[in-house]
Amino acid sequence: MTKRVVIILMAAMLATAAWAEEEEVVRCVCPLTCPSGAIVETETCGSQSDSNGGCTTTPRLFEDISCPSTICGTVRVKTTHPEFYDDDWYRVTLTGTETDSVRLVWRVVAEFGVRIKIIRPGTGADPCSGRLTLRDLTIAACDTAEVSVCVVPGVYYLEVKPSSTSSSISCDNGDYIAWVTCLPCHPEPPFTDVDMGDLPMCDYPTLTNNPGHVLSGIAWLGPNVSPETAPALNDGDLYDDGVPLLVSEGLRWEPCHRESVSVIVTGGQRYDQYARAGGLLFLNAWKDGNTDDDFCDTLCGGDAPEWFLQNKQVVADSTYGFWVLDPGLEGVPSYRGIFRFRLTHDSLDQFGFGLIDSSSCPNMYCGTKGLDTLGEVEDYVIEDFQLAVEMGTFDAIPGDNRITLRWNTLSESNNDRFDIERDGAVVARPRGLGDSPSGHSYQWVDEQVQSAVTYTYKLYSVDLNGTRRALATVSAAPNSSPAAVTEYALNQNYPNPFNPTTQITFDLVENGQVTLTIFNPVGQLVTTLVNGPMTAGRHTIAFDAGNLPTGMYLYRLEAGSFTAARKMLLIK
């Protein structure tokens, strides 16, 4: 059964930039069903035992498995001590001669954020002393984590644990399924031509063969790829053509919103042989969303890592479309987009965009992957990439033989005007009010409508270069006389931003007790505008913030079982 944790963000969460209309965050816990024939871990949730704690226990305890195997396990064992989580270690023994190299694949999907490792034991009396981590990957709940490495026969440890210590992991959301498989290990191709990056030298980094991809005739990004004897700095690679929509004229991304990206993967003459031998292709991508010369950050209130495509397993001669959360900065003027895409033979971690080289670049502090034996690295620098208008709200308010459109922007840069379409035809072109890091409020009234007919309006922004982008869509039907309210609603205040007064409109389906409150950015109650019985229908309440400082505020409506909240911006 699908399990959900719903969190209403108030109090301290209001201090972040991750404001949203009717603040609600849903964290999905995936339902896992143990496959038939799988090995069930010897531990069970609540057993209070630890039979496979591996190198975290004394004595050392491992659960022996064979390759291939499927395992169903849990990480919440010590329920009497919820501050402790379980760390599961499995031991696999690969047989054969020294020349029989094997690709050991460790794959896990979990109901929690998970970290997995492939580890080579030490050679001393205590195998945990001197152990070497061969692969290490952290990934979010419900995503599939997969690492693999070519190894010689011997003993290896496979570890799975939560990505962070969290008492929120319980018997209801602490399960995982793991697979261990062994594939032929494709030999390293004997080629020397290399494709390299082309961003500024020490920032991301871009050094000779770091990142680099051997042109082995297996696979690459886009139709073309070419060798380089040195990095082509400043976005100078003519054959960065694997992400066509990213550089299409007029494309813009909106920070902290879902955006789409399309990637082309092309196979070479050696791809079929590589695939038959069990070889894999992994696609990763990063964006320097805060333009601080690295790809190491997480933005948008902790929701959008700059590593925005994470180990997508792909096949050659295919085009892939992905929806991603844009790691960017809200409330700032339009700025450039800086991207790096890598196609590799192996999975990467968060810092797999390059390799730390302290001798060449003393200030580098993250980077784990330099040269790969196939694929390509493609870098992009796109000026004015971020959306010129950051949209706030767009509301259609039906009236007596008219519809009033109200919208507000959270920031504007280089915006010339807006286009309003009614049922597909442009009916108005309101001018923009100029650049602003905090945006503007707009209103337009459509009186060329008939009562009881539903109209659909679409709002576009048009920048100074003529680039047109859809922002929002809304529908409404005008009334010849006041209509009965059929659903609860809390509308966006108008104007917004405001100084110092604004109006808040809401709809009530039934008579009843109503509370309308205002909170400041740290979740403290500022004032209560309504606290008492109200009749059904539409109501408008004035709010005067004359004695309050500039800042973001939240207004919250409670009526019976209905609760909603919206943000508003006071600028003095």
XYZ file of N, CA and C in Angstrom, residues 160-297:
414
model
N 24.671 -1.575 2.470
C 23.489 -0.737 2.249
C 23.094 -0.133 3.589
N 22.834 1.187 3.572
C 22.439 1.871 4.805
C 21.701 3.153 4.445
N 20.991 3.762 5.397
C 20.358 5.055 5.110
C 21.401 6.112 4.771
N 21.020 7.055 3.931
C 21.961 8.107 3.537
C 22.253 9.059 4.680
N 21.398 9.085 5.715
C 21.660 9.895 6.893
C 20.992 9.239 8.078
N 21.491 9.500 9.269
C 20.863 8.967 10.471
C 19.570 9.714 10.696
N 18.476 8.999 10.729
C 17.172 9.653 10.839
C 16.202 8.773 11.597
N 15.671 9.304 12.676
C 14.703 8.537 13.443
C 13.358 8.446 12.747
N 13.205 9.168 11.602
C 11.953 9.097 10.866
C 11.805 7.778 10.124
N 12.876 6.992 10.030
C 12.797 5.673 9.404
C 12.226 4.698 10.436
N 11.141 4.060 10.071
C 10.469 3.153 10.993
C 10.204 1.828 10.292
N 9.454 0.964 10.981
C 9.096 -0.317 10.367
C 8.173 -0.120 9.175
N 7.571 1.060 9.048
C 6.674 1.327 7.926
C 7.399 1.826 6.687
N 8.632 2.305 6.828
C 9.323 2.853 5.656
C 10.814 2.569 5.684
N 11.195 1.402 6.185
C 12.610 1.079 6.290
C 13.042 -0.109 5.454
N 12.235 -0.501 4.462
C 12.552 -1.699 3.674
C 13.326 -1.351 2.403
N 14.043 -2.345 1.891
C 14.738 -2.204 0.621
C 14.781 -3.551 -0.097
N 14.996 -3.480 -1.414
C 15.266 -4.671 -2.223
C 16.595 -4.452 -2.913
N 17.463 -5.466 -2.883
C 18.803 -5.351 -3.464
C 19.053 -6.510 -4.415
N 19.822 -6.228 -5.445
C 20.206 -7.231 -6.428
C 21.713 -7.209 -6.599
N 22.327 -8.366 -6.608
C 23.741 -8.478 -6.962
C 23.840 -9.369 -8.192
N 24.521 -8.883 -9.223
C 24.695 -9.644 -10.457
C 26.158 -9.582 -10.874
N 26.564 -10.563 -11.657
C 27.937 -10.640 -12.168
C 27.877 -10.751 -13.686
N 28.555 -9.830 -14.370
C 28.552 -9.770 -15.828
C 29.976 -9.855 -16.357
N 30.124 -10.212 -17.631
C 31.472 -10.162 -18.214
C 32.019 -8.737 -18.158
N 33.299 -8.630 -17.913
C 33.923 -7.312 -17.826
C 34.575 -6.995 -19.164
N 34.009 -5.987 -19.836
C 34.524 -5.607 -21.146
C 35.931 -5.025 -21.002
N 36.890 -5.483 -21.783
C 38.264 -4.970 -21.653
C 38.347 -3.491 -22.029
N 39.315 -2.802 -21.453
C 39.538 -1.400 -21.768
C 39.914 -1.268 -23.247
N 39.279 -0.366 -23.977
C 39.591 -0.214 -25.400
C 40.970 0.419 -25.590
N 41.718 -0.046 -26.574
C 43.090 0.447 -26.783
C 43.125 1.691 -27.666
N 42.385 2.740 -27.278
C 42.352 3.946 -28.099
C 42.937 5.109 -27.321
N 43.446 6.094 -28.029
C 44.101 7.230 -27.392
C 43.402 8.555 -27.663
N 42.558 8.645 -28.704
C 41.843 9.895 -28.969
C 40.849 10.162 -27.841
N 40.804 11.431 -27.397
C 40.001 11.770 -26.225
C 39.183 13.033 -26.500
N 37.926 13.021 -26.050
C 37.104 14.219 -26.038
C 37.189 14.831 -24.645
N 37.302 16.168 -24.571
C 37.493 16.848 -23.283
C 36.444 17.932 -23.089
N 36.415 18.469 -21.881
C 35.484 19.529 -21.544
C 35.936 20.868 -22.090
N 35.056 21.894 -21.940
C 35.416 23.217 -22.466
C 34.793 24.344 -21.636
N 34.874 24.177 -20.297
C 34.518 25.247 -19.377
C 35.803 25.855 -18.798
N 35.725 26.942 -18.033
C 36.935 27.524 -17.440
C 37.763 26.486 -16.695
N 39.087 26.619 -16.762
C 40.032 25.548 -16.451
C 39.853 24.938 -15.061
N 39.975 25.705 -14.020
C 40.008 25.143 -12.668
C 38.670 25.170 -11.962
N 37.667 25.717 -12.600
C 36.411 25.893 -11.874
C 35.620 24.604 -11.751
N 35.563 23.802 -12.807
C 34.537 22.740 -12.826
C 35.030 21.290 -12.767
N 36.183 20.816 -13.086
C 37.296 21.502 -13.737
C 37.266 21.248 -15.240
N 38.245 21.826 -15.960
C 38.467 21.500 -17.369
C 39.972 21.466 -17.594
N 40.533 20.275 -17.447
C 41.970 20.058 -17.620
C 42.174 18.996 -18.698
N 43.397 18.756 -19.062
C 43.683 17.725 -20.066
C 43.233 16.357 -19.548
N 42.350 15.731 -20.301
C 41.781 14.424 -19.943
C 41.025 14.448 -18.616
N 40.572 15.605 -18.182
C 39.894 15.734 -16.894
C 38.884 16.881 -16.955
N 37.613 16.584 -17.273
C 37.133 15.252 -17.636
C 37.520 14.912 -19.068
N 37.683 13.624 -19.315
C 37.999 13.161 -20.658
C 37.283 11.858 -20.957
N 37.051 11.613 -22.256
C 36.368 10.387 -22.683
C 37.093 9.818 -23.889
N 37.556 8.588 -23.736
C 38.248 7.920 -24.830
C 37.259 7.645 -25.962
N 37.638 8.023 -27.178
C 36.774 7.777 -28.337
C 36.979 6.342 -28.789
N 36.250 5.445 -28.135
C 36.449 4.012 -28.319
C 35.519 3.408 -29.351
N 34.705 4.237 -30.016
C 33.795 3.715 -31.013
C 32.592 3.004 -30.429
N 32.287 3.254 -29.145
C 31.167 2.575 -28.493
C 29.923 3.458 -28.487
N 29.998 4.634 -27.860
C 28.821 5.508 -27.792
C 29.251 6.910 -27.421
N 28.412 7.908 -27.782
C 28.680 9.302 -27.457
C 27.357 10.059 -27.471
N 27.414 11.352 -27.207
C 26.225 12.199 -27.176
C 26.066 12.939 -28.494
N 24.846 12.955 -29.044
C 24.595 13.684 -30.280
C 25.123 12.963 -31.498
N 24.919 13.537 -32.676
C 25.355 12.879 -33.914
C 26.864 12.799 -34.075
N 27.596 13.781 -33.516
C 29.035 13.881 -33.806
C 29.852 13.984 -32.535
N 31.107 13.568 -32.642
C 32.081 13.733 -31.572
C 33.458 13.818 -32.226
N 34.374 14.575 -31.630
C 35.693 14.745 -32.225
C 36.758 14.727 -31.148
N 37.985 14.248 -31.482
C 39.069 14.220 -30.493
C 39.683 15.606 -30.310
N 40.315 15.811 -29.156
C 40.984 17.069 -28.849
C 42.319 16.768 -28.194
N 43.316 17.561 -28.495
C 44.627 17.402 -27.850
C 44.704 18.209 -26.566
N 43.779 19.149 -26.405
C 43.704 19.964 -25.194
C 42.271 20.458 -25.064
N 41.850 20.827 -23.853
C 40.481 21.316 -23.692
C 40.210 22.562 -24.536
N 39.027 22.619 -25.171
C 38.605 23.803 -25.923
C 37.802 24.682 -24.979
N 38.475 25.610 -24.314
C 37.852 26.391 -23.259
C 36.807 27.348 -23.824
N 35.984 27.870 -22.896
C 34.970 28.873 -23.230
C 33.922 28.352 -24.199
N 33.436 27.140 -23.925
C 32.330 26.580 -24.709
C 32.690 26.491 -26.183
N 33.908 26.000 -26.449
C 34.419 26.045 -27.818
C 34.365 24.754 -28.594
N 33.691 23.725 -28.104
C 33.618 22.447 -28.816
C 32.476 22.499 -29.827
N 32.817 22.388 -31.110
C 31.813 22.495 -32.169
C 30.851 21.318 -32.172
N 31.258 20.200 -31.578
C 30.426 19.009 -31.630
C 29.724 18.727 -30.297
N 29.452 19.755 -29.525
C 28.547 19.609 -28.384
C 27.121 19.732 -28.928
N 26.587 18.592 -29.370
C 25.303 18.604 -30.079
C 24.349 17.540 -29.562
N 24.588 17.053 -28.353
C 23.753 15.975 -27.835
C 22.535 16.430 -27.066
N 22.451 17.747 -26.789
C 21.333 18.266 -26.002
C 20.702 19.402 -26.803
N 20.016 19.092 -27.910
C 19.612 20.133 -28.858
C 18.646 21.154 -28.295
N 17.679 20.741 -27.491
C 16.679 21.686 -27.006
C 17.259 22.661 -25.993
N 18.395 22.294 -25.386
C 18.994 23.182 -24.397
C 19.480 24.467 -25.031
N 19.898 24.409 -26.282
C 20.456 25.587 -26.937
C 19.530 26.144 -28.006
N 18.288 25.677 -28.052
C 17.344 26.213 -29.026
C 17.057 27.678 -28.729
N 16.905 28.463 -29.759
C 16.656 29.886 -29.587
C 15.337 30.099 -28.839
N 15.418 30.930 -27.819
C 14.212 31.295 -27.080
C 13.919 30.432 -25.866
N 14.662 29.331 -25.664
C 14.405 28.481 -24.513
C 14.911 29.156 -23.240
N 14.102 29.156 -22.222
C 14.503 29.669 -20.928
C 14.010 28.714 -19.844
N 14.745 28.645 -18.739
C 14.331 27.844 -17.598
C 13.902 28.761 -16.468
N 12.973 28.266 -15.648
C 12.492 29.020 -14.500
C 13.049 28.365 -13.238
N 13.845 29.101 -12.452
C 14.502 28.508 -11.279
C 13.509 27.842 -10.335
N 13.906 26.653 -9.853
C 13.140 25.908 -8.845
C 11.802 25.401 -9.385
N 11.656 25.325 -10.705
C 10.472 24.752 -11.333
C 10.895 23.572 -12.210
N 9.932 22.707 -12.501
C 10.218 21.550 -13.355
C 10.415 22.005 -14.786
N 11.502 21.530 -15.398
C 11.817 21.843 -16.780
C 12.155 20.550 -17.514
N 12.083 20.582 -18.838
C 12.359 19.385 -19.630
C 13.680 19.540 -20.371
N 14.363 18.422 -20.534
C 15.612 18.402 -21.278
C 15.640 17.132 -22.114
N 16.113 17.253 -23.353
C 16.174 16.128 -24.290
C 17.632 15.814 -24.604
N 18.002 14.538 -24.576
C 19.393 14.117 -24.783
C 19.432 13.006 -25.833
N 20.366 13.136 -26.793
C 20.555 12.145 -27.852
C 21.771 11.278 -27.522
N 21.598 9.957 -27.581
C 22.699 9.015 -27.373
C 22.912 8.243 -28.670
N 24.145 8.272 -29.176
C 24.475 7.629 -30.454
C 25.455 6.482 -30.225
N 25.220 5.339 -30.908
C 26.110 4.197 -30.811
C 27.074 4.119 -31.987
N 28.287 3.635 -31.707
C 29.301 3.465 -32.740
C 29.411 2.031 -33.191
N 30.458 1.763 -33.971
C 30.601 0.436 -34.566
C 30.888 -0.648 -33.536
N 31.340 -0.269 -32.330
C 31.663 -1.267 -31.310
C 30.588 -1.364 -30.226
N 29.471 -0.648 -30.414
C 28.466 -0.655 -29.340
C 27.812 -2.022 -29.176
N 27.430 -2.682 -30.263
C 26.744 -3.975 -30.149
C 27.603 -4.988 -29.404
N 28.888 -5.033 -29.733
C 29.795 -5.939 -29.036
C 29.866 -5.596 -27.546
N 29.932 -4.302 -27.256
C 29.999 -3.830 -25.869
C 28.727 -4.213 -25.113
N 27.564 -4.013 -25.717
C 26.304 -4.319 -25.057
C 26.131 -5.829 -24.842
N 26.537 -6.653 -25.838
C 26.418 -8.100 -25.683
C 27.269 -8.608 -24.528
N 28.362 -7.922 -24.252
C 29.244 -8.318 -23.149
C 28.762 -7.795 -21.801
N 27.598 -7.162 -21.786
C 27.045 -6.668 -20.530
C 27.416 -5.241 -20.199
N 28.036 -4.522 -21.146
C 28.416 -3.141 -20.900
C 27.211 -2.225 -20.791
N 27.306 -1.209 -19.951
C 26.206 -0.289 -19.689
C 26.608 1.139 -20.046
N 25.610 2.001 -20.193
C 25.817 3.424 -20.438
C 25.065 4.207 -19.362
N 25.742 5.205 -18.779
C 25.144 6.026 -17.738
C 25.235 7.495 -18.129
N 24.109 8.199 -17.983
C 24.041 9.622 -18.305
C 23.899 10.424 -17.019
N 24.770 11.436 -16.865
C 24.718 12.343 -15.730
C 24.834 13.778 -16.224
N 24.264 14.714 -15.479
C 24.341 16.118 -15.882
C 24.319 17.006 -14.645
N 25.018 18.145 -14.763
C 25.112 19.119 -13.688
C 24.847 20.513 -14.249
N 24.364 21.401 -13.379
C 24.184 22.801 -13.733
C 24.689 23.666 -12.587
N 25.512 24.654 -12.911
C 25.983 25.595 -11.894
C 24.877 26.624 -11.675
N 23.913 26.262 -10.854
C 22.715 27.064 -10.714
C 22.904 28.366 -9.982
N 23.952 28.469 -9.166
C 24.204 29.733 -8.464
C 25.471 30.426 -8.951
N 26.004 29.966 -10.094
C 27.171 30.565 -10.769
C 28.310 30.847 -9.803
N 28.643 29.845 -8.970
C 29.778 30.004 -8.068
C 30.967 29.166 -8.504
N 30.984 28.767 -9.788
C 32.126 28.093 -10.416
C 32.332 26.670 -9.919
N 31.259 25.987 -9.541
C 31.347 24.555 -9.279
C 29.963 23.947 -9.453
N 29.896 22.616 -9.357
C 28.628 21.890 -9.469
C 28.315 21.154 -8.171
N 28.709 21.708 -7.038
C 28.698 20.961 -5.784
C 27.542 21.296 -4.856
N 26.606 22.146 -5.282
C 25.625 22.703 -4.350
C 24.240 22.086 -4.541
